[in-house]
Amino acid sequence: MRIFVRDKKFYTTLVAFALPIALQQLITVGVNMADNIMLGQLGEAPMSGATLANNFITIFQIMCMGLGMGASVLVSRFFGMKDTLSMKKSVNIMFRILLAVATCFSIATGFAPEPIMKMFTSEAEVIRQGTGYLLISIPCYYLNGFALTSSLMLRCVGKATIPLLSSCMSFFINIFFNWVFIFGKLGAPEMGVNGAALGTLLARVVEFSVVMGFMLFKDEKIGLRISDLTLPVRDLLPEYIKISIPVLISDTLLGLGNSAVAVVMGHIGASFVAANSITTVVMSLATVVIQGICQASCSITGITLGRGEIEKAKQQGYTFAALGFLIGGFGCLLILALSNLIVGLYKIEPETAELARDLMHAVALVIWFQAANSILTKGTLRGGGDTKFLMVADIIFLWVCSIPLGALAGLVFKWPGFYVYLMLRIDQFLKCIVCIFRLRSGKWIKKINHK
């Protein structure tokens, strides 16, 4: 097989899918940065309280991504088959599970906000600040959950501009109302960290209204309407569970694994944490395009297989992997070229700055393999329905390799930061190699049964 598909339509379709997703990811990074900058002006306790509260909310969002990405495998495949009824049923199952999950998180937050905060910190003032943030954020479980999962559904049928539009509106609304309520502008009360929660809540209302309004009243590709929300779905439930639940488990364990990696870093020392915070921002910006191609490749693969074009899907898989290595290589060179400039923007101790440069060099190497790995695991192979294999690979390489080896390298052997970071991210290299062999085997293409 050729490495690259020789069809201009394929690349125009890829750009049409990936560009809005990448822009939306960039907006999300921008919102997070803006929130940190505004709350940082209030002091460490409010900023830490909001950050730690968001750690709990992030667990919910990761579960939403797992539910949504699992459902998108089915929806894109049924879209290729032109099976509208099965698409509607897939979305309905996702909505019903999401409703249960959001309710569980809401009840836990409403009845035990302080114990939740105590899982992350023992500082009383930080707990107090985070508790208020959590309580105001309770409606966001429903608003953000439905908007996030519906956005994934729209993206996988080529309607990525609507989620992008909602994110743009949410971005400006969030920043404006944060400014108003955090600092008490335009006659509003000065609410501090609670103002940040209220600003986010108002932004979520707009985001939910735009996405769900389009989904239920305007979209013609899935064609879901309010009257369809009561459709019987029992016949498709076993297939949904087989495909989607491994994605949910995989994404949730990855999120928890990343938290465990953060714990290891925290025990290595404060300078390592500070240096890593710089690389985290760089990594987020560098992977924006990768995230776009990940979701685009999942949708395109599912649609192609839904049309019964198996050989074409295999060819596209090789192209996606090659694009991953090319984009990763470009990101590697860009980070190496800009590492000194980026580190120089921060006012940190010379020792921390030197460690940050070492970590930046490690990040540059990791991102080269992470780009191809992410596009294969979160895109092509997932789009082929190979979710059980990917779940096992995620669990083994993160929990059996990265976390133990990183802990040994940093806490026991006291290796230099460059090698510690590589050990903490060794799963990216290992999964990349394994997934290339999986792609070549063709075993990643799974038949989806439906009635």
Steps between C-alpha positions, in 0.01 A plus 500: 500500500607858436572713804296797381153499347504654152160661512458875551146450628638300795722789610232764454264285709770459765556876520124564512469261796823584683533879471188597701590242767856634526373858527255391771784334693701821470207700641473256792869548582446877477206490743704304754791742472271803536334352810839436661622852425188666648484281808874537549443868575295403809777297661604139532201369703223601255702382200589170670140448616360542149778287347446212744121521466544476126709185550182329622290651221763383250440139607136546392608661172736210428212258552288710262778483240511123543123469457503737202799349321358151551167604354673681213649168384147368452351823364772546235467136393120524477536833320706322235227234480233773477322333791330800663297301752810330645674838525208638701501195726876533562462863604203412721696234688783746551261769630338261747831380645623861512188607691569235765870595527424874525242432771749296703762776480239765588384309808858438614592866453183629664527285812880474541686797347743530791600130505556525124737795549675320787598226253724756331622724784507543878521882498181644655486819291553314174225254599264789579565670167466177302178400680320813381626446147374139496152583629442770238629265230244221563272590202810484278503121528180491293568803280861416416435126485229521236678775303831311501360163392266656241795694356682170449195357320476801268872487424490137393239578231688804370323775698806622694433869433204508741704383804770748393247784491369406844855491640578844355189646661574319827858631498402868485205461737716317752774763497253791516294366790813382683626858484161633617441261792856424615593866539153654551483709181200680346324518839511122559609362841867405537471121531859383457532131421119457512481761225722280283260210557201720413670627184571143393139399575361780278738399222383138532136611466577667167712205381222254588232713332693531172609136470182333623280748314672408174509130584129471579347753261728559199741210436395277212791252493415322825150642496437463873191680626340535844239237410787252430634520857259226610603250230542139622874418487524153653592332170811720456605508866728190492694638201526843665636343818751288305638801310451794736562371852867409427548857374341638818719279720812579296452877505409503870808295595718722282367804684566337837841388373594853408403604853727224633783632281441844653524345848836344411623837374376668817706261714812559291504866606349845460751601233400199286132594534571863404711394202235252387226767520687685225526191282130422555394827337739437210372143460138622498574751224713256302233227498215721376541385139552140614169501689324626190642223282428238771128565500490554124673167432258318733201642313643453150603141576156419639320652202727320251445164669127570520501524121668157484829636361738295714812527282451874472478527879828306533671734253368803687634349823856499363458859389374610842798330670745667260339840555539441874875448466535804272303730731680358804837560335406860422383550859826349628715742300280798592523428875878454480534830316279695742585332832741768623264781398200338674687427824634856497144636523465368857651653813639188662816395679802414278490136618131471407564670164772248418271213597221650285734503200585133559129415520431699182758288317328187631160637396635559149597133470177373659272705276657347189369156600193626685364658182498170310390304806207731574377503142507119493353429845246782522435513127552224247494189720217635712305587185545137393329384821818354658413647839568195721857467371561870555359484853743220591792684337420823688479320835818294456730765357393781736442317827756220462775692317483881518397558862726235666802581279451874548477455877816289506691743278400810697454382858745209529778544246482883495567516127527837319169665407534414129505124567238516776256668260573242230424219746176671606396512133651170385147376421489736201797325339385147581138552385621659178706192410227253596229694316705512179511118505128492582427726203697273266322188626155625395350349818388844614206500259202368692156418365218687669177304533167679496140423419 
